[in-house]
Each structure stands twice: as structure tokens, then as C-alpha cells.
mmCIF file of C-alpha atoms and ligand atoms in Angstrom:
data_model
loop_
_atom_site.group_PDB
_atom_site.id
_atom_site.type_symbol
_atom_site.label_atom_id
_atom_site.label_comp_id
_atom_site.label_asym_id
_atom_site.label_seq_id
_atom_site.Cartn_x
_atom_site.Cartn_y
_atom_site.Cartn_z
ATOM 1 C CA UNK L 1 9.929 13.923 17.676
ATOM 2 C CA UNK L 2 8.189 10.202 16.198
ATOM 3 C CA UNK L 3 6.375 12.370 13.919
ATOM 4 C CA UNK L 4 8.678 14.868 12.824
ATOM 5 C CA UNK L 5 7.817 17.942 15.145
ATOM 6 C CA UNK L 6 9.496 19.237 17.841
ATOM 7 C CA UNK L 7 7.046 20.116 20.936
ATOM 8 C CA UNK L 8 3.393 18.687 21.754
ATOM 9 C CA UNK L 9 0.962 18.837 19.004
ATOM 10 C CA UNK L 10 -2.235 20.003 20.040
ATOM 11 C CA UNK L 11 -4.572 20.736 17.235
ATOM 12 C CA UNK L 12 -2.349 22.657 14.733
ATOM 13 C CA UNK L 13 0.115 23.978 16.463
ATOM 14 C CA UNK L 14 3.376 22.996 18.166
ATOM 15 C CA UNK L 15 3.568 23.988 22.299
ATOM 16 C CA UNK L 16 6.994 23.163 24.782
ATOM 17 C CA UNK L 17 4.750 22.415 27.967
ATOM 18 C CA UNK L 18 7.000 20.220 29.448
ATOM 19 C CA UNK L 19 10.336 17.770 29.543
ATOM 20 C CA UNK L 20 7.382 14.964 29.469
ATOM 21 C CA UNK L 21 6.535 14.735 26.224
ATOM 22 C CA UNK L 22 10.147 15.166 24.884
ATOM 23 C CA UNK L 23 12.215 12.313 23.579
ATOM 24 C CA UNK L 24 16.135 12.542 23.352
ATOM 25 C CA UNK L 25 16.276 12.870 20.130
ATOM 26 C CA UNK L 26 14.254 16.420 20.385
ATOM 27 C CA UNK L 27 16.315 17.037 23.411
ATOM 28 C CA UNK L 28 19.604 17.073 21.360
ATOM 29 C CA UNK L 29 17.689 19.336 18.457
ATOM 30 C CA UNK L 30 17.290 21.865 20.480
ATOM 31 C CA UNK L 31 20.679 21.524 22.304
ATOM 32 C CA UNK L 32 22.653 21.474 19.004
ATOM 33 C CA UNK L 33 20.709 24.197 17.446
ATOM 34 C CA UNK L 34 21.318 26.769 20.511
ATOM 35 C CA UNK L 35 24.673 25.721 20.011
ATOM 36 C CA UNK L 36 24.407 27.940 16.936
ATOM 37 C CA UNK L 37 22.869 30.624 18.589
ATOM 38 C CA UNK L 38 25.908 30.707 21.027
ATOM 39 C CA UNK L 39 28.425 31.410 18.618
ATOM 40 C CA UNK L 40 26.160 34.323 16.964
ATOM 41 C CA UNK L 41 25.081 35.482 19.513
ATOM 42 C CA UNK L 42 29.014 36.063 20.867
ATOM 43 C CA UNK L 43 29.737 37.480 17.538
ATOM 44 C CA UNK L 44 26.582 40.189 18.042
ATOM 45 C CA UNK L 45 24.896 38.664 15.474
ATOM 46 C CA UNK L 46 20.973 38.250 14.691
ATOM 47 C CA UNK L 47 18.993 36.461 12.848
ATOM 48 C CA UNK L 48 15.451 37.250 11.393
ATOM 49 C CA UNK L 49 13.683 33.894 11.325
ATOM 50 C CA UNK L 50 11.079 35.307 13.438
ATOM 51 C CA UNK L 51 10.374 38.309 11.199
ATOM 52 C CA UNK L 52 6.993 39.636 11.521
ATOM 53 C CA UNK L 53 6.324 37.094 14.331
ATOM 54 C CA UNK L 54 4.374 38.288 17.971
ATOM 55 C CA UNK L 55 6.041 36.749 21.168
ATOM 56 C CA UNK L 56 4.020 37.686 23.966
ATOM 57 C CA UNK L 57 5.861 37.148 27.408
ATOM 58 C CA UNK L 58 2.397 36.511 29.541
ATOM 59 C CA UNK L 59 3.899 36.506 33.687
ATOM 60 C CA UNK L 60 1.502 36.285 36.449
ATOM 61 C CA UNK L 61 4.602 35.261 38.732
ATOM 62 C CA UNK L 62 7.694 38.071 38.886
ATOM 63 C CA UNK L 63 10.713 36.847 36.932
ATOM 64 C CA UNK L 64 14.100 38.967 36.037
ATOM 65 C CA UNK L 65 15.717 36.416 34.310
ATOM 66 C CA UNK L 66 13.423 34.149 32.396
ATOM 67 C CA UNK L 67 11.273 36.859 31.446
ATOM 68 C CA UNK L 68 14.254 38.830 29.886
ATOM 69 C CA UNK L 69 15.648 36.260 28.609
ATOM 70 C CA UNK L 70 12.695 35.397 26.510
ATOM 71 C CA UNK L 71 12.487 38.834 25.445
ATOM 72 C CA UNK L 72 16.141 38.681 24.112
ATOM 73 C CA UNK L 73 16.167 35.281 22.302
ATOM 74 C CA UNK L 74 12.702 36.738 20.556
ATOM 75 C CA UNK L 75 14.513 39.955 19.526
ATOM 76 C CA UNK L 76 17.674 38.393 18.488
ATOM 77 C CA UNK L 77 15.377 36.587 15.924
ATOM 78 C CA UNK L 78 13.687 39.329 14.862
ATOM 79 C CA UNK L 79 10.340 38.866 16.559
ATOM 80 C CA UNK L 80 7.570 41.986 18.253
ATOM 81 C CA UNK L 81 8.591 41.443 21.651
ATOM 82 C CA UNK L 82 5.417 41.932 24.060
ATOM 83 C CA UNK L 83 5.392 41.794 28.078
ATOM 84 C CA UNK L 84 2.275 41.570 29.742
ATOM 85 C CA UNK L 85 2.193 41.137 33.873
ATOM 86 C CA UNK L 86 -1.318 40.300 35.276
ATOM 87 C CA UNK L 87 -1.273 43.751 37.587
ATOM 88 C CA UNK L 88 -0.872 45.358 34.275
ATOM 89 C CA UNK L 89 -3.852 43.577 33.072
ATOM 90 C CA UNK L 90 -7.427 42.717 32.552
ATOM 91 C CA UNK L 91 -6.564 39.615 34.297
ATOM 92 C CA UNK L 92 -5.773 42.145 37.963
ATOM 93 C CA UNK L 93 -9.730 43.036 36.788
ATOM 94 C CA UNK L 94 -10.959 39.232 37.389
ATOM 95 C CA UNK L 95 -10.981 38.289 33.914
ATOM 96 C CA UNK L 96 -10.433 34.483 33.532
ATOM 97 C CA UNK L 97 -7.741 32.945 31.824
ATOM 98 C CA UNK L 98 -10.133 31.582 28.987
ATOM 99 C CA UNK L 99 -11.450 35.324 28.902
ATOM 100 C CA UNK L 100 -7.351 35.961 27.988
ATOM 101 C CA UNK L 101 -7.011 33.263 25.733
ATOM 102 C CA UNK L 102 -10.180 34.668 23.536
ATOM 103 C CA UNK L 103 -8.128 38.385 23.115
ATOM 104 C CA UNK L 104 -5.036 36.674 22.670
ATOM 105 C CA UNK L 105 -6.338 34.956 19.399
ATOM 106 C CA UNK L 106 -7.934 38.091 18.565
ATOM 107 C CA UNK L 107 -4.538 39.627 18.428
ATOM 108 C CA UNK L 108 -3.337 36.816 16.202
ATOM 109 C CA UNK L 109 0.061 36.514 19.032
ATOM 110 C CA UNK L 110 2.581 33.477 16.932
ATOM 111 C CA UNK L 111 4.231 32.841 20.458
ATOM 112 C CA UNK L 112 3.217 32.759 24.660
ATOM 113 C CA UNK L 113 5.213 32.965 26.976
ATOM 114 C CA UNK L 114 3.371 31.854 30.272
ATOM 115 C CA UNK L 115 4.261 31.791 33.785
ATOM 116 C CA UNK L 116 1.809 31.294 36.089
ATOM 117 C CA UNK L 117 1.577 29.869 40.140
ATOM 118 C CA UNK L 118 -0.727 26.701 39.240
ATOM 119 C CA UNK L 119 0.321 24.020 37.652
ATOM 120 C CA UNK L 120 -1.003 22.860 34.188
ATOM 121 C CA UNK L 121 -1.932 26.973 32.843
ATOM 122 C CA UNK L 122 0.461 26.496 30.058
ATOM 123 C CA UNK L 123 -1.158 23.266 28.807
ATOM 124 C CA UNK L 124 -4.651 24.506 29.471
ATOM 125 C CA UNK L 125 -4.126 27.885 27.026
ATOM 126 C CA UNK L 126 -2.573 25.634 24.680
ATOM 127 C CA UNK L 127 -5.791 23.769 24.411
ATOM 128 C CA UNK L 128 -7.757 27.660 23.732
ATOM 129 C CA UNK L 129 -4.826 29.584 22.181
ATOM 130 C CA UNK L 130 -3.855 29.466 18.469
ATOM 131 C CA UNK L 131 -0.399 30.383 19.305
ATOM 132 C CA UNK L 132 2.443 28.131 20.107
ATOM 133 C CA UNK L 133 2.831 27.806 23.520
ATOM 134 C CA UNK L 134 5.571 27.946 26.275
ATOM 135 C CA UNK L 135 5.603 26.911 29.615
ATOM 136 C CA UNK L 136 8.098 29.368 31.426
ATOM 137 C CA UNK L 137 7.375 27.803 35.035
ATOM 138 C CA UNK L 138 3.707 26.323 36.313
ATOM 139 C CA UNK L 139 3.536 26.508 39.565
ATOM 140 C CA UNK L 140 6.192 23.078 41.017
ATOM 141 C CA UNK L 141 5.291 21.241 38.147
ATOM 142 C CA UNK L 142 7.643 21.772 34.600
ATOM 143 C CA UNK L 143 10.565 24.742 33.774
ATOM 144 C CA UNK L 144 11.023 22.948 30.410
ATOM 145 C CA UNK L 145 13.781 25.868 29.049
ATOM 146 C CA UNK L 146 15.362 25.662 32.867
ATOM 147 C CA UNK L 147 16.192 22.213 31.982
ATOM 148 C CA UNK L 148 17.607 22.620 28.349
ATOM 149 C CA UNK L 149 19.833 25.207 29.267
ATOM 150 C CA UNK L 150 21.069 23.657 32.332
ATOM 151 C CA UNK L 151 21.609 20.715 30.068
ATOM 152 C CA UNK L 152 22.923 22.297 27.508
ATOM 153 C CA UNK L 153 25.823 24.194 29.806
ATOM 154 C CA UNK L 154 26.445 20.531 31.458
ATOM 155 C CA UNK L 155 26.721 19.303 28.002
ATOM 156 C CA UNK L 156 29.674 21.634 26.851
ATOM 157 C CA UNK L 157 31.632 21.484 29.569
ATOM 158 C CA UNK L 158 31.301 17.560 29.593
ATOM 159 C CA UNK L 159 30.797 16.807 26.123
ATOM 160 C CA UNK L 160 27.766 14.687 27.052
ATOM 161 C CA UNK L 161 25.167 14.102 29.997
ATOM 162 C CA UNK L 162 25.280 10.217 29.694
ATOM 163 C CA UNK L 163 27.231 8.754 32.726
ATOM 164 C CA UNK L 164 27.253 11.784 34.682
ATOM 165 C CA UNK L 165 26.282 12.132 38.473
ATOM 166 C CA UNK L 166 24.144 14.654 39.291
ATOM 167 C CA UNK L 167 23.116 15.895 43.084
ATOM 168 C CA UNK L 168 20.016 18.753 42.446
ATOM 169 C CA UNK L 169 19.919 19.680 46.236
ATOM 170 C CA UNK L 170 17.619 21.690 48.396
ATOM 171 C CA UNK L 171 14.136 22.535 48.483
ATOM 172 C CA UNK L 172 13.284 20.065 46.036
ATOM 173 C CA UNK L 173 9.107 20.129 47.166
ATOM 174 C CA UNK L 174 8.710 23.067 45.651
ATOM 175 C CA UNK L 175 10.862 23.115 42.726
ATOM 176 C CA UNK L 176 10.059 23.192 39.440
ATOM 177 C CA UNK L 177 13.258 23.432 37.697
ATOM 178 C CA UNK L 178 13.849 19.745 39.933
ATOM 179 C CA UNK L 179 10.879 17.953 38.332
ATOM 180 C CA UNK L 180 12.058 19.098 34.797
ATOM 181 C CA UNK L 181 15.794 18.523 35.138
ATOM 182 C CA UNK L 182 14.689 14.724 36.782
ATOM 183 C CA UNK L 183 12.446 13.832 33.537
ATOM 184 C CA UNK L 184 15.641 15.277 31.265
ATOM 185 C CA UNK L 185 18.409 14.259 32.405
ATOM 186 C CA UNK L 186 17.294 10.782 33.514
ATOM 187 C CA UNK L 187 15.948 10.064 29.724
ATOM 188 C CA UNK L 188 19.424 11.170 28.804
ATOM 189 C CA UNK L 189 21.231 8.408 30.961
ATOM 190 C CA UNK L 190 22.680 10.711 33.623
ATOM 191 C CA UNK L 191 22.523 9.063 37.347
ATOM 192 C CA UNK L 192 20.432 11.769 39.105
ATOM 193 C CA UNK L 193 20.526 12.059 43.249
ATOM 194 C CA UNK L 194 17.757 14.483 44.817
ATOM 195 C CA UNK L 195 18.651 15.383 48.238
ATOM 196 C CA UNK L 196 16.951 17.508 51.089
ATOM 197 C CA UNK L 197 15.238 17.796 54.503
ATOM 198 C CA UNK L 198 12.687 15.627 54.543
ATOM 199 C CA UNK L 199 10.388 18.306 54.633
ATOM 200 C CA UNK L 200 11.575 19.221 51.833
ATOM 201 C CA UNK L 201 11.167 16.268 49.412
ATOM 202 C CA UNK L 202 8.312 15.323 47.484
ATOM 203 C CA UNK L 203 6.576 11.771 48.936
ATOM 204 C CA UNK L 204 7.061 10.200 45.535
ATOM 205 C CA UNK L 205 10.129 11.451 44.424
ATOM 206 C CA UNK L 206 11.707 7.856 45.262
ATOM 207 C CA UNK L 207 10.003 6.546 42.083
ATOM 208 C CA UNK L 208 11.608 9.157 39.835
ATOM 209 C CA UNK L 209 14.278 6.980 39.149
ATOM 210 C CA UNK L 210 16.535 8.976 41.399
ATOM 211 C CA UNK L 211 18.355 8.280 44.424
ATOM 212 C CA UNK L 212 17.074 10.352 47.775
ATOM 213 C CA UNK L 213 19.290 11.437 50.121
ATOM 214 C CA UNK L 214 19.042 13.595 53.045
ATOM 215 C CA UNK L 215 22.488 13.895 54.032
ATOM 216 C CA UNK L 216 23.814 16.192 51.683
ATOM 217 C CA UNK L 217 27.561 15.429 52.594
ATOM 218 C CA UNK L 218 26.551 11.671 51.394
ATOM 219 C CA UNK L 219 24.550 13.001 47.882
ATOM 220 C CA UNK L 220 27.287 15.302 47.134
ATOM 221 C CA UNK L 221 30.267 11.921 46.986
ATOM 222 C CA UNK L 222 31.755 11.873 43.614
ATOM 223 C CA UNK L 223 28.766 13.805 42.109
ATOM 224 C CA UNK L 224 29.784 15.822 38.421
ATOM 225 C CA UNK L 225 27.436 18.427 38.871
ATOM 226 C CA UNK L 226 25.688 19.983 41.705
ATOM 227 C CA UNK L 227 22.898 21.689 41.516
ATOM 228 C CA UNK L 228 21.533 24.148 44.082
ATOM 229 C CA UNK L 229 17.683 25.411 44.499
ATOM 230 C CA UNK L 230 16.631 28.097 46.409
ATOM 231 C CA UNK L 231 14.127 28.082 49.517
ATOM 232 C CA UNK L 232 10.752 28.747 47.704
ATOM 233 C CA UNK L 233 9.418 30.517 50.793
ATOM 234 C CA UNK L 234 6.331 32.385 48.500
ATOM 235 C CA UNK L 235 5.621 28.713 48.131
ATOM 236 C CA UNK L 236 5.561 27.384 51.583
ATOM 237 C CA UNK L 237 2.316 26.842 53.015
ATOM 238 C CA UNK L 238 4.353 26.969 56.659
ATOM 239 C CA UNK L 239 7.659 26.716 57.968
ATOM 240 C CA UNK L 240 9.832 23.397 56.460
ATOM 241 C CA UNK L 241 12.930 24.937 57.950
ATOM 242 C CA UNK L 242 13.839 25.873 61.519
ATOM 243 C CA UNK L 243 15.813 28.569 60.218
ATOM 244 C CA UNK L 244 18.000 29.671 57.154
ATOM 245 C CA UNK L 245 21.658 29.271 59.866
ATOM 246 C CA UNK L 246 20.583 26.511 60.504
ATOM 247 C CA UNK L 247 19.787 25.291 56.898
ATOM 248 C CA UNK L 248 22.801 27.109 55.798
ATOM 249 C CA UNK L 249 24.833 24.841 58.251
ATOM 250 C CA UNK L 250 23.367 21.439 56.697
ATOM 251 C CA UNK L 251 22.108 21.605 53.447
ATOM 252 C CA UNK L 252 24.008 25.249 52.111
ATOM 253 C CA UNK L 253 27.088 24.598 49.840
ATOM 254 C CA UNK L 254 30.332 25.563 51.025
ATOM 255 C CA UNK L 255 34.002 24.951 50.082
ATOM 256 C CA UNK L 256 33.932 22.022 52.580
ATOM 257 C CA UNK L 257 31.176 19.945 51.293
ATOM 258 C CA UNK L 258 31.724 20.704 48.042
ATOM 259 C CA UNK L 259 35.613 19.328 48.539
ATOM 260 C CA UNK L 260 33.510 15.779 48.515
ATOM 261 C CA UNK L 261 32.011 15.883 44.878
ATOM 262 C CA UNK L 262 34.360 15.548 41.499
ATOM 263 C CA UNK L 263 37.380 17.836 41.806
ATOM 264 C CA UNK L 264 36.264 19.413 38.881
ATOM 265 C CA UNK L 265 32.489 19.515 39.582
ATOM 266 C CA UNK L 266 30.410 21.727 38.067
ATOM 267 C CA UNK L 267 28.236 24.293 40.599
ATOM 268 C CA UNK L 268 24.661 25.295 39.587
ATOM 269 C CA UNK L 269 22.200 27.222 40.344
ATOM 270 C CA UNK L 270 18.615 28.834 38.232
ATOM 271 C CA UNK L 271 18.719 31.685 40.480
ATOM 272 C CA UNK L 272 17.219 33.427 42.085
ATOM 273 C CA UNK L 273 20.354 32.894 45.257
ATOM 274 C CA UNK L 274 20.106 33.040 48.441
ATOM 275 C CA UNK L 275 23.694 33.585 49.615
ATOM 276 C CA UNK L 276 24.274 32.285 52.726
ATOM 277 C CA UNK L 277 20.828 30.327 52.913
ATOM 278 C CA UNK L 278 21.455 27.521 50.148
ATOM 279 C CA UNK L 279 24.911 28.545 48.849
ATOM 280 C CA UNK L 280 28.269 30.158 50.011
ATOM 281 C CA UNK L 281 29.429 33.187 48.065
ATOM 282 C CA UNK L 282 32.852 32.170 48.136
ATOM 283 C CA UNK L 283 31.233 29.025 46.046
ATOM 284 C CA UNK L 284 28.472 30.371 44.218
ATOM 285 C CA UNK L 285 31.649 33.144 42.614
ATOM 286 C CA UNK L 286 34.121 30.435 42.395
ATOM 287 C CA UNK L 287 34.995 29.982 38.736
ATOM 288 C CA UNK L 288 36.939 27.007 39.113
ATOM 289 C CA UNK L 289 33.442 25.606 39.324
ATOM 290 C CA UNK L 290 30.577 27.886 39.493
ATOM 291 C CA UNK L 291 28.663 28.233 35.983
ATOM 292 C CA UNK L 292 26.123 30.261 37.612
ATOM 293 C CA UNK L 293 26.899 32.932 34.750
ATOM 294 C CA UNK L 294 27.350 30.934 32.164
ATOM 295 C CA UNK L 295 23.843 28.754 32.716
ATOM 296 C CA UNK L 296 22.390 32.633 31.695
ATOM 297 C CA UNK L 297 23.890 32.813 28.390
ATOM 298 C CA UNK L 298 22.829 29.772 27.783
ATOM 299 C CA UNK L 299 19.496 30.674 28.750
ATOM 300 C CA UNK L 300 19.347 32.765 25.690
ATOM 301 C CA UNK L 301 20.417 30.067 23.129
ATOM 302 C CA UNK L 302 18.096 27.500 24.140
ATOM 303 C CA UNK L 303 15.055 30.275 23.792
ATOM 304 C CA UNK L 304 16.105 31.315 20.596
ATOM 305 C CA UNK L 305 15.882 27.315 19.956
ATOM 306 C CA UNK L 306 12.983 27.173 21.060
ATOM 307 C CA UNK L 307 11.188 29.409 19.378
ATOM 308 C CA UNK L 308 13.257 28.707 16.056
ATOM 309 C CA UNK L 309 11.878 25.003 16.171
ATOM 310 C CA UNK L 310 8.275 25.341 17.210
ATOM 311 C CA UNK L 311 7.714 28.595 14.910
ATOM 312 C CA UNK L 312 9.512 27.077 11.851
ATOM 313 C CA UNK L 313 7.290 24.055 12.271
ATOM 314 C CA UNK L 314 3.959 26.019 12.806
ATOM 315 C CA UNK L 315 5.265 28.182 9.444
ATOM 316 C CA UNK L 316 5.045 24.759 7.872
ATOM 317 C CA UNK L 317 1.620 23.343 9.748
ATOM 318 C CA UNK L 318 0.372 26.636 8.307
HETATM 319 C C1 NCD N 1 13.376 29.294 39.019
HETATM 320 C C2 NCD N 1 11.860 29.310 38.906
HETATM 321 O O1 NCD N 1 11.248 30.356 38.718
HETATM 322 O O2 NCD N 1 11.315 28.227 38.992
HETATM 323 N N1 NCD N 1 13.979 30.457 38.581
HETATM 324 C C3 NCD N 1 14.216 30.677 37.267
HETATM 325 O O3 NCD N 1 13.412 30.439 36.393
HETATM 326 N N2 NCD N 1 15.441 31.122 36.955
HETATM 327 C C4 NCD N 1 13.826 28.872 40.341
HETATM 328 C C5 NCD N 1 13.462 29.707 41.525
HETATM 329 O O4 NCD N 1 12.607 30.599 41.449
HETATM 330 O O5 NCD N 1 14.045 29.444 42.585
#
């Protein structure tokens, strides 16, 4: 936020492509504004600051919850809520992205939405777009809102992320939610473990200014928060796993291992779960310490932040 905005500027407009590219000081804007959003949300409220505004949810990868969740925060503000799937699509016709990005301007859309498989498609249609945009998940690389609402539910349960110990556990390769909770939560001063089979840890991820562990008994010590990630099989070039028991039996959360972290340590997860695979039912439904639920709600605040900040600053660009 140096020069005033929140989000990457890239010609006029304002775009969330990633945690990189986010200072803490844009970090807590968006954190204190959902904070707003929670309580009106709980009260049924709405807002219309997005009056007359287009979202357009654009998902080439299947999503429950991010997609809806977009879709809510947009309506809550009053927005035209659009979802668009690529089998749906011109795109399942073999029209290119840039092909896309041309009709898109043509139909003068205020907000995308993008998912998409490879990394860097949200910052390449910001570059053709004249929308805002939002990177809902490119390919392993950046899950921007992922990590500001899994901040944000850290945050009021622990009045601040500074200090804190955090073990983000499991199939960390493929994850993108990982790479953007890393870049946040380490700029925010929280001590951040990764842990995995080898397999299943990127070759760098030592120079993240994490810790790397591959005994998850060892990363879980004392830890605040624990976060689980799901097996990303549709991303797996092969097998990294001998088999989910087997997984289940070494790097799946259960009461016992999770008797070693903080007795009152948080439990985490983005979803999708595999119960059983990566996480224990009796754990993932715990409330004691399970904000599995909660991490949703809070899903919906931080989009309605979101989209609050960058279109309120475009409305003034404009
Ligand atoms: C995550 C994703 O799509 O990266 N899910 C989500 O957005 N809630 C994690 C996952 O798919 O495992």
C-alpha cells in the first residue's frame, strides 16, 4: 500500500494476484475491514457498495467453496453476480484466453474472478483485462483470499499472528494455499514450520524462511495452529504416496499427535477433506479446536473486502 492502493497496479486498475506484492499494512486493511463484514453479515445485513458493479466468477478448475463464496460476498454488496465454467464456454471451443479477455472487456465486467490449473493466468488477464482482477487459485502458485481468511480466523481467536507457531502440514508440493499462507504469515512475524514426505515438499521450500520437517510428530511440538492440506491427487504427475493408510498413519492428524501441539491449538483446514487420508474426523469435528467452519465464514468477509477495496479504489482511478 506505499502508494495508497490496495492490490497491484497494473495500468489503471487495481488486481489481488497474489500475497507477493502485499505489505502488512494492506494485509491488516483488508483483515480489519472484513471484520466489518462479519458483524453484518451475522446481523443479515447488506451493503450496496458494489451497486451496478459486474463480478464475473471465471473457473476453469471445479470449486464449491471459493466459487460460492465469491458469489456471496459480491451479492452481499450488491454486485451482478456472473459464473462462467470453461465447459460452459467458448473457451471448451479452443478459444484462447486472450480471445476471453477481448469479450470480457467488451462486456465492460468491474470484477474477475479466475481460477485456472497454470500458474500466472490471473496476472496474465490482468495485463489484457480492464477489470480488476482476482486470483482465486493458479495452479500451486498463489490462493491470495485462502490466506486472508485463514489469517483473519487465526487473528480473532489470537488477537494477532505475530509470535505464533504455525505447522501447514501435508502435501505441501502441490499446494497453493501453502505458498500463500508462507509469504503472509511470515511478513506478519508468525514462525511458520512446513512439514511432509519428502515427496511431498517443494526443493526450495527451505529458503522460505520456514522450518522443514518431515516428522510430523516433531513439526506439530508446541505449534498454535495447525494447518492441514489435502492430497492434490488431480495434481500428481505419479504416485508420492504408497498409500492413503499408510499416509493416514504418518502424516494424518489424529487426537494423538495433535495432543503434542498447544493445548489450545487451533485445527485448519481449506477443504476440500479427506477424512481419514490427511485428517481424523473425530479431529477435523472437534470444536475444542477445529475452525474448519468458521475459516468459511470468514471466507465471505475477506471477499467482500476484497472487492470493497480494489472496486472503491478503481471508482476513484476512474
Ligand atoms: C484449496 C485450493 O483449491 O487450492 N481449496 C480451496 O480453495 N478451498 C485447497 C485444495 O483444493 O485442497
Amino acid at each position: 500500500m506505499a502508494d495508497g492502493g490496495f492490490g497491484r497496479l497494473i495500468g489503471r486498475k487495481r488486481h489481488l494476484l497474489g500475497i507477493a506484492g502485499l505489505d502488512p499494512r494492506a494485509v491488516a486493511s483488508v483483515l480489519d475491514l472484513a471484520e466489518t463484514y462479519i458483524s453484518l453479515a451475522r446481523k443479515g445485513g447488506a451493503r450496496d457498495v458494489l451497486r451496478g458493479r459486474t463480478v464475473l466468477n471465471l473457473f476453469f478448475e471445479t470449486s464449491t467453496r471459493t466459487r460460492t463464496s465469491f458469489e456471496l460476498a459480491g451479492k452481499r454488496l450488491g454486485a451482478d453476480v456472473i459464473n462462467m465454467s470453461p465447459s460452459g464456454s467458448a473457451m471448451a471451443k479452443g478459444e484462447s484466453l486472450l480471445d476471453t479477455a477481448t469479450t470480457l472487456n467488451a462486456m465492460a465486467i468491474d470484477v474477475l474472478v479466475v481460477r485456472h490449473d497454470q500458474a500466472g493466468t490471473a496476472a496474465l488477464l490482468a495485463q489484457k483485462v480492464e477489470a480488476c482482477v482476482i486470483n482465486a487459485g493458479d495452479g500451486a502458485h498463489e490462493h491470495p483470499t485462502q490466506a486472508l481468511l485463514d489469517a483473519l480466523t487465526i487473528r480473532r481467536h489470537r488477537g494477532t499472528l505475530a509470535g505464533l507457531t504455525v505447522a501447514i502440514c501435508g502435501d505441501v508440493l502441490h499446494s497453493r494455499v501453502a505458498r500463500s499462507n508462507v509469504r503472509l504469515l511470515t511478513m506478519m512475524g508468525s514462525r511458520v514450520r512446513l512439514c511432509g514426505p519428502p515427496t511431498l515438499l517443494p526443493a526450495g521450500a527451505a529458503e522460505w524462511g520456514v522450518e522443514v520437517f518431515t516428522d510430523l510428530r516433531a513439526a506439530l511440538r508446541e505449534a498454535d495452529v495447525v494447518m492441514m492440506l489435502r492430497l492434490q491427487r488431480e495434481r500428481m504427475s505419479r504416485a508420492f504416496v504408497p498409500s492413503s493408510r499408510e499416509y493416514f498413519r504418518f502424516y494424518g492428524l489424529d487426537p494423538e499427535k495433535l495432543a503434542l501441539a498447544k493445548p489450545d491449538a487451533l485445527v485448519m483446514h481449506p477443504g476440500p477433506m479427506n477424512r481419514g487420508v490427511e485428517i481424523d474426523s473425530s479431529v477435523a469435528d472437534d470444536l475444542a479446536h477445529s475452525v474448519i467452519e468458521e475459516q468459511v465464514e470468514m471466507g465471505v468477509a475477506v471477499r467482500m473486502a476484497v472487492l470493497d477495496l480494489l472496486v472503491r479504489d478503481a471508482r476513484r482511478n476512474a
